[in-house]
PDB file of C-alpha atoms in Angstrom:
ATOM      1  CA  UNK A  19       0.000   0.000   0.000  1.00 41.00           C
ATOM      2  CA  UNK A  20       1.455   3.494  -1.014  1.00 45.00           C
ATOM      3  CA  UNK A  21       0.840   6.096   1.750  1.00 43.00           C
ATOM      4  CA  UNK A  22      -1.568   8.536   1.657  1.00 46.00           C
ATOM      5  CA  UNK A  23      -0.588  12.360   0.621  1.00 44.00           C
ATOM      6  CA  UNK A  24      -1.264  15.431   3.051  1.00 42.00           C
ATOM      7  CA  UNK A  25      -4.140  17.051   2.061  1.00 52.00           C
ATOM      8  CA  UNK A  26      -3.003  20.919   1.835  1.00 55.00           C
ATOM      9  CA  UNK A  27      -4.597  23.020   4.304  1.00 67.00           C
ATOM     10  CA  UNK A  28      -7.654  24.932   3.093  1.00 80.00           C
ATOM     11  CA  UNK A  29      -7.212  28.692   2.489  1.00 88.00           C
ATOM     12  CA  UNK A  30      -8.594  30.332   4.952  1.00 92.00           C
ATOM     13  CA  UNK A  31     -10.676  33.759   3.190  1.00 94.00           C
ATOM     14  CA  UNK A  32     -12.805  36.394   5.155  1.00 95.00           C
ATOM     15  CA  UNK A  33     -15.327  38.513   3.179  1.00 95.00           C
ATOM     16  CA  UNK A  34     -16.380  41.530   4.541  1.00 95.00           C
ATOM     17  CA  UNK A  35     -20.119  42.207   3.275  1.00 95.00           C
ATOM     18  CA  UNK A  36     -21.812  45.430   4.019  1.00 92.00           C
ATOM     19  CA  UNK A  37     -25.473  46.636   3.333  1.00 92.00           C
ATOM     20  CA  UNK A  38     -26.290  47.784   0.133  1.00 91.00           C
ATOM     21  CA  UNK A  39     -28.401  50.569  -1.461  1.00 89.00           C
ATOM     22  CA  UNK A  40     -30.424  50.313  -4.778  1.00 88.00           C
ATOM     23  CA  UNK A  41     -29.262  53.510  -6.990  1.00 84.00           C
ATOM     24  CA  UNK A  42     -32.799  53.998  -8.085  1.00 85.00           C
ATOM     25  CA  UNK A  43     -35.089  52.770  -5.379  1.00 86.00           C
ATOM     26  CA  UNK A  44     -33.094  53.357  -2.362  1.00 84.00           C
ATOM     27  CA  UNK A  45     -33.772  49.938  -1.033  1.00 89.00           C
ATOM     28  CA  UNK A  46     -31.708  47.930   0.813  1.00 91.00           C
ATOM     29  CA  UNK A  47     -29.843  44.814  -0.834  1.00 91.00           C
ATOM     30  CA  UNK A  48     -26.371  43.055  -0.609  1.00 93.00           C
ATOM     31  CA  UNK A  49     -23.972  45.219  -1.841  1.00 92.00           C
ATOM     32  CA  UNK A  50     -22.344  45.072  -5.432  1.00 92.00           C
ATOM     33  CA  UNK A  51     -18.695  45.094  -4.179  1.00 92.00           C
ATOM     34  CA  UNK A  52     -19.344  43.159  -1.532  1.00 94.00           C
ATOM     35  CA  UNK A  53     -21.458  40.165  -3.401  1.00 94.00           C
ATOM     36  CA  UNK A  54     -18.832  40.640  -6.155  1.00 94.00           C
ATOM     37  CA  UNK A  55     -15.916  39.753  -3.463  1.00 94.00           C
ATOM     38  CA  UNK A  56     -17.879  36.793  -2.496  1.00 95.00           C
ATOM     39  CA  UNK A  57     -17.556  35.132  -5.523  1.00 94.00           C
ATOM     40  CA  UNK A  58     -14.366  36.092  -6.203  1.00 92.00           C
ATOM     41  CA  UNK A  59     -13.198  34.456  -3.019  1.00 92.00           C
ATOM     42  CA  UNK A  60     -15.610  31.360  -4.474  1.00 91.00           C
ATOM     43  CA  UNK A  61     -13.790  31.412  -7.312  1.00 89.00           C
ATOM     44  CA  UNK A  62      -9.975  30.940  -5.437  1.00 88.00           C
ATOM     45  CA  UNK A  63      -8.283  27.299  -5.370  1.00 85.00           C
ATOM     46  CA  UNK A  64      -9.097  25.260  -2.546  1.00 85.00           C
ATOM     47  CA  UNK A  65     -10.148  28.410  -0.217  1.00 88.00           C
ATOM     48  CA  UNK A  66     -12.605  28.255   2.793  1.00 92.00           C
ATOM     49  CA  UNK A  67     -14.905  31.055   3.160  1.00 93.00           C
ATOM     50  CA  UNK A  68     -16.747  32.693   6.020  1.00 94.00           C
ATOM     51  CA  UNK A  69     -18.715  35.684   5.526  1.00 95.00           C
ATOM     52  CA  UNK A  70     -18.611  38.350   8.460  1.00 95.00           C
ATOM     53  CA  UNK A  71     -20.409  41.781   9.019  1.00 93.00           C
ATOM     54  CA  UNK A  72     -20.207  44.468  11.801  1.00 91.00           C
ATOM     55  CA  UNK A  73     -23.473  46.956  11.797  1.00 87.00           C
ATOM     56  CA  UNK A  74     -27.150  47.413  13.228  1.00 84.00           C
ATOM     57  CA  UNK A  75     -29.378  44.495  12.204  1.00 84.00           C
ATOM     58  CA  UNK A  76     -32.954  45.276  11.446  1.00 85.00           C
ATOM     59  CA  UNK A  77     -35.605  43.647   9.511  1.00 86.00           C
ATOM     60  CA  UNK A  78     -34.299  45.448   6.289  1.00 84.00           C
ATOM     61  CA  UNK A  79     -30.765  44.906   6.878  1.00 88.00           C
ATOM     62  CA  UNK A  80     -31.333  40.930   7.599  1.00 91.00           C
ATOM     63  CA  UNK A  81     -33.170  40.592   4.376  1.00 90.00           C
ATOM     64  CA  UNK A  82     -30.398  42.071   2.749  1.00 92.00           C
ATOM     65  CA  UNK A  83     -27.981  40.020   4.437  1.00 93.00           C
ATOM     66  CA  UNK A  84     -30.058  36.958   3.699  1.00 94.00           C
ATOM     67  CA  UNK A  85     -29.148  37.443  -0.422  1.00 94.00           C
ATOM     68  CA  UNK A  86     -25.180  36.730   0.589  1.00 95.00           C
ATOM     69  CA  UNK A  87     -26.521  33.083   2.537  1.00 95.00           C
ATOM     70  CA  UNK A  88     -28.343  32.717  -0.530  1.00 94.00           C
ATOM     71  CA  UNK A  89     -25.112  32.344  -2.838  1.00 94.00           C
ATOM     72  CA  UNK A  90     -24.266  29.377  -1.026  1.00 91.00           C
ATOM     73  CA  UNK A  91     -23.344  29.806   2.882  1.00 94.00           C
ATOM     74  CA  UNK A  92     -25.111  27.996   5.759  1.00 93.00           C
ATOM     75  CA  UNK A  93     -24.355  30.758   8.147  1.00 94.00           C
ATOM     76  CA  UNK A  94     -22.684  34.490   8.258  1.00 95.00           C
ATOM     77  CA  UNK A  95     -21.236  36.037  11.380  1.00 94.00           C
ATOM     78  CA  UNK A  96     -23.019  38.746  12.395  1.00 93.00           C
ATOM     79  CA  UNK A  97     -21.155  41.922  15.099  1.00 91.00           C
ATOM     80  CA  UNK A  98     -24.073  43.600  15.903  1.00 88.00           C
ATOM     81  CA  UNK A  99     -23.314  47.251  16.374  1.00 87.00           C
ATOM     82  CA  UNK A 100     -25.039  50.718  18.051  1.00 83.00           C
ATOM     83  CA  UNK A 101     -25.821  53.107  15.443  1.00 81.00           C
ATOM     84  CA  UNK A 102     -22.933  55.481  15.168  1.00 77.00           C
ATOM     85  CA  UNK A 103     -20.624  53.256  16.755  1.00 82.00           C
ATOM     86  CA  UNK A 104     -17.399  52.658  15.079  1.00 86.00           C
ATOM     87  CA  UNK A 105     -16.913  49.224  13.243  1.00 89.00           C
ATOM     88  CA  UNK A 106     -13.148  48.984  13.185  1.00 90.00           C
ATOM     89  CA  UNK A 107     -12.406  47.798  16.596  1.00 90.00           C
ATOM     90  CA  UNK A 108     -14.938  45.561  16.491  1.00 90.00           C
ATOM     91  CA  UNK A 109     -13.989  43.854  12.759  1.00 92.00           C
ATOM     92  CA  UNK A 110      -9.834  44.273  14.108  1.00 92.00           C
ATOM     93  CA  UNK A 111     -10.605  42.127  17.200  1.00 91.00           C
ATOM     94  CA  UNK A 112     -12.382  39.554  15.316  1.00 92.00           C
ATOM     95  CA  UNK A 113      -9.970  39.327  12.716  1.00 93.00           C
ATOM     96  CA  UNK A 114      -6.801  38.853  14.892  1.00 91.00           C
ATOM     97  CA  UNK A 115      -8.917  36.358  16.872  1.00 90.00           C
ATOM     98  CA  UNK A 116      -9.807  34.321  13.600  1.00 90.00           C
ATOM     99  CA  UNK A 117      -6.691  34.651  12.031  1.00 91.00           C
ATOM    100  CA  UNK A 118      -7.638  34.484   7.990  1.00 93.00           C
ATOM    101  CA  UNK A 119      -5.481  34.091   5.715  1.00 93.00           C
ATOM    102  CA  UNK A 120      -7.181  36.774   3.217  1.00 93.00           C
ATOM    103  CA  UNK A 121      -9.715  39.477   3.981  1.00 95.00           C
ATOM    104  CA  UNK A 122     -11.275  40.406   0.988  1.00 95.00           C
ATOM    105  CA  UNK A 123     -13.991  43.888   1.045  1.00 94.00           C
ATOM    106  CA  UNK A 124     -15.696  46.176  -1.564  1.00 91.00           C
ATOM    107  CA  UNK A 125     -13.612  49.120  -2.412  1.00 89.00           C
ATOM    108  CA  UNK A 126     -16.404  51.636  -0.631  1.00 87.00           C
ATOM    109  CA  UNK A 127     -19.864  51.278   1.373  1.00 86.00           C
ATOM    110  CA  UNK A 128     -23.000  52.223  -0.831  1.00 86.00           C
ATOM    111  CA  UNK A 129     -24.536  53.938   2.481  1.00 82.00           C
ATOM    112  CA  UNK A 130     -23.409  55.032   5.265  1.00 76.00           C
ATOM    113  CA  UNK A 131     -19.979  57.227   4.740  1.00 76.00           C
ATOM    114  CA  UNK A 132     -18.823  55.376   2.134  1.00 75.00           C
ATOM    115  CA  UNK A 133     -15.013  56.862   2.151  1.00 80.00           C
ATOM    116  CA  UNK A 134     -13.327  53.301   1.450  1.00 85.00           C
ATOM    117  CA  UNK A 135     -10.803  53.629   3.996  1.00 89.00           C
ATOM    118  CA  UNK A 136     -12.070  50.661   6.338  1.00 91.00           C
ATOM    119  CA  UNK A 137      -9.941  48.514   4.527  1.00 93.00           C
ATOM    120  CA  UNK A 138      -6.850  50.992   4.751  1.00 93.00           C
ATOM    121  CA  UNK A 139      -7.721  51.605   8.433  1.00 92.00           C
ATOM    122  CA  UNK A 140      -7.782  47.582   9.036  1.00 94.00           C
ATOM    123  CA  UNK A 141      -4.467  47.194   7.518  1.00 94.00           C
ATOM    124  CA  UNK A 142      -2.748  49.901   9.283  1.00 94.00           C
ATOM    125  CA  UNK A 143      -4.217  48.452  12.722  1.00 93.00           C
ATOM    126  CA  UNK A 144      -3.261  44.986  12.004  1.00 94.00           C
ATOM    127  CA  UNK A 145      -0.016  45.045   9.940  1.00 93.00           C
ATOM    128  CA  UNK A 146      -1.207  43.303   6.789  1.00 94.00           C
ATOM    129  CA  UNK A 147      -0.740  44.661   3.351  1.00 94.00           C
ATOM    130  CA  UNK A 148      -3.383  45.600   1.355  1.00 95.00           C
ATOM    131  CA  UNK A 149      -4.025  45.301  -2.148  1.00 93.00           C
ATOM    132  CA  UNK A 150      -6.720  47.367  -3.831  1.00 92.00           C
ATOM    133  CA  UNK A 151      -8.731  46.701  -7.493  1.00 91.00           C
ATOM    134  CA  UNK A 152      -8.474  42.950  -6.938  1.00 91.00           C
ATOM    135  CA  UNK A 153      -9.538  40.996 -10.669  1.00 90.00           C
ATOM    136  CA  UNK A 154      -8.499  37.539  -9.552  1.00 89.00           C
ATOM    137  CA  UNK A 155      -6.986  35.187  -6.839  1.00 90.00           C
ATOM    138  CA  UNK A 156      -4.837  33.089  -8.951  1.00 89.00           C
ATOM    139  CA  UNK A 157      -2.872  30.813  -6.076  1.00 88.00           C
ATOM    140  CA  UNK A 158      -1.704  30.485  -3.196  1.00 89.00           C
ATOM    141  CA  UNK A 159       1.823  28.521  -2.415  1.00 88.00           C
ATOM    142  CA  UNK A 160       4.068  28.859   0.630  1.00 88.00           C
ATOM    143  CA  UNK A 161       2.686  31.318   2.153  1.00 88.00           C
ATOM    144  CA  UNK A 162       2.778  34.058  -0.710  1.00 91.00           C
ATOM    145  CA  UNK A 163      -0.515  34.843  -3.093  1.00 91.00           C
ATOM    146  CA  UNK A 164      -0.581  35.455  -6.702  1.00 92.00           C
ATOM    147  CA  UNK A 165      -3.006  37.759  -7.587  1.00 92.00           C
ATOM    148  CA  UNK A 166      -4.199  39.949 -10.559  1.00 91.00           C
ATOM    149  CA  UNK A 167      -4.416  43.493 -10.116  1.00 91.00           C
ATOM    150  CA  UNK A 168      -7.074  45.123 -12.415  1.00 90.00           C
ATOM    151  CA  UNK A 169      -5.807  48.796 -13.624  1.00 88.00           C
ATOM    152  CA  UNK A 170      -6.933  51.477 -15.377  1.00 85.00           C
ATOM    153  CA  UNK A 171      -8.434  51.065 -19.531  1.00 80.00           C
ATOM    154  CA  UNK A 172      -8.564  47.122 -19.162  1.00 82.00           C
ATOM    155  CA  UNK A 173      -4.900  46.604 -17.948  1.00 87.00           C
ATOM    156  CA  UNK A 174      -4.146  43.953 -15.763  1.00 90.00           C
ATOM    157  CA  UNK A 175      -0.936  43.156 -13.296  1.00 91.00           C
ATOM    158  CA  UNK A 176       0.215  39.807 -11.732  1.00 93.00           C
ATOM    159  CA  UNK A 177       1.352  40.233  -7.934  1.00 92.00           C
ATOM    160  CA  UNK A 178       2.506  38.512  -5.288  1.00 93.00           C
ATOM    161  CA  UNK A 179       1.991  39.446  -1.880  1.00 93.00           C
ATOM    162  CA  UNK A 180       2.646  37.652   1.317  1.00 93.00           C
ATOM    163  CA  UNK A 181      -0.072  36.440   3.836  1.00 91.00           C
ATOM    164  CA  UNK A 182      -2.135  37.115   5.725  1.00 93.00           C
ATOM    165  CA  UNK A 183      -3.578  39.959   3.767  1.00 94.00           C
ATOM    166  CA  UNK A 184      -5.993  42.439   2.880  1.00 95.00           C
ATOM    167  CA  UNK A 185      -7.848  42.671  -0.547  1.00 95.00           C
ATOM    168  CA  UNK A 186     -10.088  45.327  -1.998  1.00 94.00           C
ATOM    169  CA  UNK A 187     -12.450  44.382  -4.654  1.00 92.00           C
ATOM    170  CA  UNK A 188     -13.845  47.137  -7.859  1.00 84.00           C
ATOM    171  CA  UNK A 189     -16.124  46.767 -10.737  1.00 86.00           C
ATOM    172  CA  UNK A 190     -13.220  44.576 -12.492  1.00 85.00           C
ATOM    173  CA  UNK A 191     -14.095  41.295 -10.323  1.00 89.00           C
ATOM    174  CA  UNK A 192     -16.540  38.740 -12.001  1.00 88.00           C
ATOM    175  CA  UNK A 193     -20.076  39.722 -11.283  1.00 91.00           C
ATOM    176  CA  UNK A 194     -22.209  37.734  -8.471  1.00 92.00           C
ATOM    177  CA  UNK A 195     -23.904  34.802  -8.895  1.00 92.00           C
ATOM    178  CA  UNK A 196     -27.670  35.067  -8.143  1.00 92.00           C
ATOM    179  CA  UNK A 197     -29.062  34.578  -4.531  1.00 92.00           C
ATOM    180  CA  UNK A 198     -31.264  31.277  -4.521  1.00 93.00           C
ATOM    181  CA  UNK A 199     -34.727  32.220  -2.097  1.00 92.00           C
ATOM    182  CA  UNK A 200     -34.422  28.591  -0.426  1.00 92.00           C
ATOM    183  CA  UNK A 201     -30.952  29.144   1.115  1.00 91.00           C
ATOM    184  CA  UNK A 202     -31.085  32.359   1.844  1.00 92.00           C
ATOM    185  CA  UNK A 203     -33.855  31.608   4.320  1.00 92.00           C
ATOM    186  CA  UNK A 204     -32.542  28.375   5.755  1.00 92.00           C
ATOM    187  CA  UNK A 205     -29.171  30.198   6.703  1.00 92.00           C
ATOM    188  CA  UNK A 206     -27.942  31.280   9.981  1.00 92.00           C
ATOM    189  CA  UNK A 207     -26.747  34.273  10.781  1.00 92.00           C
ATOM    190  CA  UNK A 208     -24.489  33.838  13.858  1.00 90.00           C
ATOM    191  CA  UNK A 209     -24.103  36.704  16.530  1.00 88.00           C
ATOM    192  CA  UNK A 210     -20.825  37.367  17.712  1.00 85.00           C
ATOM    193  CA  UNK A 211     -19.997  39.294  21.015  1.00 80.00           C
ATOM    194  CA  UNK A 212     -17.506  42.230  20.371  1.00 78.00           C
ATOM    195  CA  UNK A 213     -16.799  45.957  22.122  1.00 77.00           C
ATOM    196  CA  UNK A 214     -18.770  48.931  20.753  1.00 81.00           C
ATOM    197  CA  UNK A 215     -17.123  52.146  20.498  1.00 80.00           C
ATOM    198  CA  UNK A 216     -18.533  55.160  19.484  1.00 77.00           C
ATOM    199  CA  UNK A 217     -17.522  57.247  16.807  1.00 74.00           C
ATOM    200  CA  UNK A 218     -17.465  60.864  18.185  1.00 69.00           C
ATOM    201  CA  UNK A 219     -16.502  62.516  14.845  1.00 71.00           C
ATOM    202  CA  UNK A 220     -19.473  60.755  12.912  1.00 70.00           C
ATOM    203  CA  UNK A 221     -22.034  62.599  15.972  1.00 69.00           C
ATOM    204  CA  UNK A 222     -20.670  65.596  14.686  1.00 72.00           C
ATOM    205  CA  UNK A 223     -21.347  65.354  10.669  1.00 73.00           C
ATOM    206  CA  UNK A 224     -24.783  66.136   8.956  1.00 75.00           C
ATOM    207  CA  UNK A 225     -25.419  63.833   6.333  1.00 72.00           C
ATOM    208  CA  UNK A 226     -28.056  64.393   3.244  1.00 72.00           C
ATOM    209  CA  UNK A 227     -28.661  62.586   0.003  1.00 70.00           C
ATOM    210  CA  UNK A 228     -26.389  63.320  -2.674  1.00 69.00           C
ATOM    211  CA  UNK A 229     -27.506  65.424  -5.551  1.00 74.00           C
ATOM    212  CA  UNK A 230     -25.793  65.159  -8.940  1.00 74.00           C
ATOM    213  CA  UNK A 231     -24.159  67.845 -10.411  1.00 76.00           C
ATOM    214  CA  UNK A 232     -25.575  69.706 -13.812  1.00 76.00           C
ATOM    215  CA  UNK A 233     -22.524  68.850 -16.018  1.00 74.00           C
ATOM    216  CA  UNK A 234     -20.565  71.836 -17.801  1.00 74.00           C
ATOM    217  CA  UNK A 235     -20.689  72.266 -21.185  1.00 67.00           C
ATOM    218  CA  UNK A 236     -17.507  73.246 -22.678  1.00 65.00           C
ATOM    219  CA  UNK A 237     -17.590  76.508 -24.449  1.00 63.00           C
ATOM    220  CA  UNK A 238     -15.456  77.641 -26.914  1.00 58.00           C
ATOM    221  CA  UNK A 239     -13.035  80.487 -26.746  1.00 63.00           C
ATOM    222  CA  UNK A 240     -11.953  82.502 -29.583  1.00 58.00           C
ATOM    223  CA  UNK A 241     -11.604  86.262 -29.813  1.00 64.00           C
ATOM    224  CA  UNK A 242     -11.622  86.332 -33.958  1.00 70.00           C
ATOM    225  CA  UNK A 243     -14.671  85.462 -36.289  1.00 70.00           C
ATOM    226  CA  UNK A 244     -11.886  83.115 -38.031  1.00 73.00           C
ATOM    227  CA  UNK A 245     -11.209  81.208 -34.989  1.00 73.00           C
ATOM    228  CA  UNK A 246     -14.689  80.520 -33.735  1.00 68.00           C
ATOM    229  CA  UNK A 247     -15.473  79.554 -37.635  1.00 70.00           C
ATOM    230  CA  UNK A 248     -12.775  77.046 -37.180  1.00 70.00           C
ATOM    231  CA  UNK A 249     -14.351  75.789 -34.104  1.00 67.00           C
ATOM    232  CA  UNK A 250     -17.272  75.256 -35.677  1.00 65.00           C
ATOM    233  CA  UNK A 251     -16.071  73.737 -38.910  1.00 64.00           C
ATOM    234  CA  UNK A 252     -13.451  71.052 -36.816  1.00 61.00           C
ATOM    235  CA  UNK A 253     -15.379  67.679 -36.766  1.00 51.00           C
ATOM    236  CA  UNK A 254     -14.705  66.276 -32.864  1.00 49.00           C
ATOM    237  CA  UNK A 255     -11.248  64.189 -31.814  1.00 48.00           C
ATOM    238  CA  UNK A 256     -11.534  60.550 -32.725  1.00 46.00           C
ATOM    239  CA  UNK A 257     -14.196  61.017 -35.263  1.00 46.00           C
ATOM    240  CA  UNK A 258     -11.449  61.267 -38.172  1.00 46.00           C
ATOM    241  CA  UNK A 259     -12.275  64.509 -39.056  1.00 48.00           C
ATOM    242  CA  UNK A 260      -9.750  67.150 -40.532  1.00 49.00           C
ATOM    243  CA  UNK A 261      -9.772  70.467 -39.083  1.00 50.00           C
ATOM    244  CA  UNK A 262      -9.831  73.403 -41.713  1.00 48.00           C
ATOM    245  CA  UNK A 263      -6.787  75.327 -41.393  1.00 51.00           C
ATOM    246  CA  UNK A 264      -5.928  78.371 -43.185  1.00 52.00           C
ATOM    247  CA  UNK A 265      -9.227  78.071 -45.229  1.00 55.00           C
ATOM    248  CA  UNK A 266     -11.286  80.832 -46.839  1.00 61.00           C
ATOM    249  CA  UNK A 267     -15.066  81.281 -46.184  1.00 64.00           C
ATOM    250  CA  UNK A 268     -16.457  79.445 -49.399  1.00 67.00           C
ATOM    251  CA  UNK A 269     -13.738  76.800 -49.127  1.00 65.00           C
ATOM    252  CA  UNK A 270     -14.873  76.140 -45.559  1.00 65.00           C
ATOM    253  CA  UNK A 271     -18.813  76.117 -46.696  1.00 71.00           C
ATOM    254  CA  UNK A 272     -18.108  73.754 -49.781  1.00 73.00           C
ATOM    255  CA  UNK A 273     -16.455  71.394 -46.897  1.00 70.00           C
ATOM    256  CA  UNK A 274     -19.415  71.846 -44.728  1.00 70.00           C
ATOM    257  CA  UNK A 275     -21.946  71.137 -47.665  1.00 72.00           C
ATOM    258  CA  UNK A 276     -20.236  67.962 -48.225  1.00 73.00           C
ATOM    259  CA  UNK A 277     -19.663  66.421 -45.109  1.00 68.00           C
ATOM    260  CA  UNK A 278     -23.860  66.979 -44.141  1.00 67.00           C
ATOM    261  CA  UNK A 279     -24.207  65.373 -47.790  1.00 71.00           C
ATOM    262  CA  UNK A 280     -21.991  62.220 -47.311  1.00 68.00           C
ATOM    263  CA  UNK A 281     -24.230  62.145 -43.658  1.00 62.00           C
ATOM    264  CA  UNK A 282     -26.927  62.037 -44.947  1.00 61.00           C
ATOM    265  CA  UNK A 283     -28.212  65.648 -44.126  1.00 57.00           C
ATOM    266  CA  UNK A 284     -28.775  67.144 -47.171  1.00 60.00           C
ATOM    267  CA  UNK A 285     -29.814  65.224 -50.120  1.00 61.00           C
ATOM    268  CA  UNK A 286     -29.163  68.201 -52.526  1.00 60.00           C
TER     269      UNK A 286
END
């Protein structure tokens, strides 16, 4: 009989999840950087995840809680929270107590503050390095992760960071999985016992919806009648337009003429 191999240890992976807000309705719901970290950490070879959350738990906020059990946990661990209290010592002690290997989190909080610097905060109190735009987890061997950084116009970068370690997840990470009704209910969520601290510089903010800003136009500046002509007659960058330069009035109106012909403007 040939002996049997060691298994490899399972990869220990946190999630940090966080209550969402619809964009449109306003309605509670797992968050999108949140649910997308969750499958992400799925998605990693041979990793063990737990799901863990530090807030106020309502009727609202469990429901929306629920849709992370529903993408396959039996239970989430739940450090319930006063309202204004600060989260950090609360999520710090846990961690350190738990001892993950990787702590993966949305980039920001849809409600709430929404600042993204829990994550930086976490790191700085627990001595991990952090990694933010997080695309993939490719491996883990020896102690040391490979991951794929997603950057900026589709770019990607292979790292390797050693463990334990925090990750930030952005739009780049593979969408969630759906939330299936039947698990969703049947899962636990687990209460945890952990210190609450208030947050005295949060009792001293006002906070009111966010209004979106009416968005410039650009207007064009030219102190001759030949410049702002020019302006006018210059077809916009990337188009593959040619801008008229050093062109008289009638050669500039043929050119004009044409171009609303060959778009099907003008017909004469």
């Amino acid at each position: 009989m040939q002996p049997e191999k060691s298994m490899a240890p399972a990869l220990a992976v946190t999630v940090l999840v966080s209550v969402g807000r619809h964009p449109l309705t306003g309605r509670r719901r797992r968050a999108d950087r949140d649910a997308r970290g969750v499958e992400l950490a799925c998605s990693a070879p041979g990793a063990k995840v737990s799901l863990l959350h530090a807030g106020v738990l309502d009727e609202a906020s469990e429901a929306a809680l629920r849709d992370y059990l529903g993408m396959g946990f039996e239970a989430l661990t739940l450090i319930e929270q006063a309202p204004g209290a600060d989260v950090l010592p609360a999520l710090a002690e846990r961690l350190e107590a738990a001892a993950p290997q990787l702590v993966i989190a949305g980039e920001r909080a849809e409600q709430g503050e929404g600042s993204g610097l829990l994550p930086y905060l976490l790191a700085e109190r627990l001595g991990w390095p952090l990694v933010n735009g997080l695309a993939a987890v490719e491996g883990v061997e020896d102690g040391i992760a490979t991951l794929l950084q997603a950057l900026p116009r589709g770019q990607r970068r292979r790292l390797r960071v050693r463990l334990p370690a925090i990750l930030t997840v952005d739009a780049a990470a593979p969408a969630a999985r759906q939330s299936a009704f039947g698990p969703a209910r049947r899962g636990r969520l687990e209460v945890a016992e952990a210190p609450v601290v208030e947050d005295p510089a949060l009792a001293e903010w006002q906070m009111v919806p966010a209004r979106k800003r009416p968005k410039r136009l650009k207007i064009v500046k030219a102190a001759s009648a030949r410049e702002r002509f020019k302006a006018a007659a210059a077809k916009a960058e990337g188009g593959g337009g040619q801008v008229l330069a050093d062109a008289t009035p009638e050669q500039g109106a043929e050119a004009i003429l044409k171009l609303l012909r060959e778009e099907g403007v003008l017909t004469r």
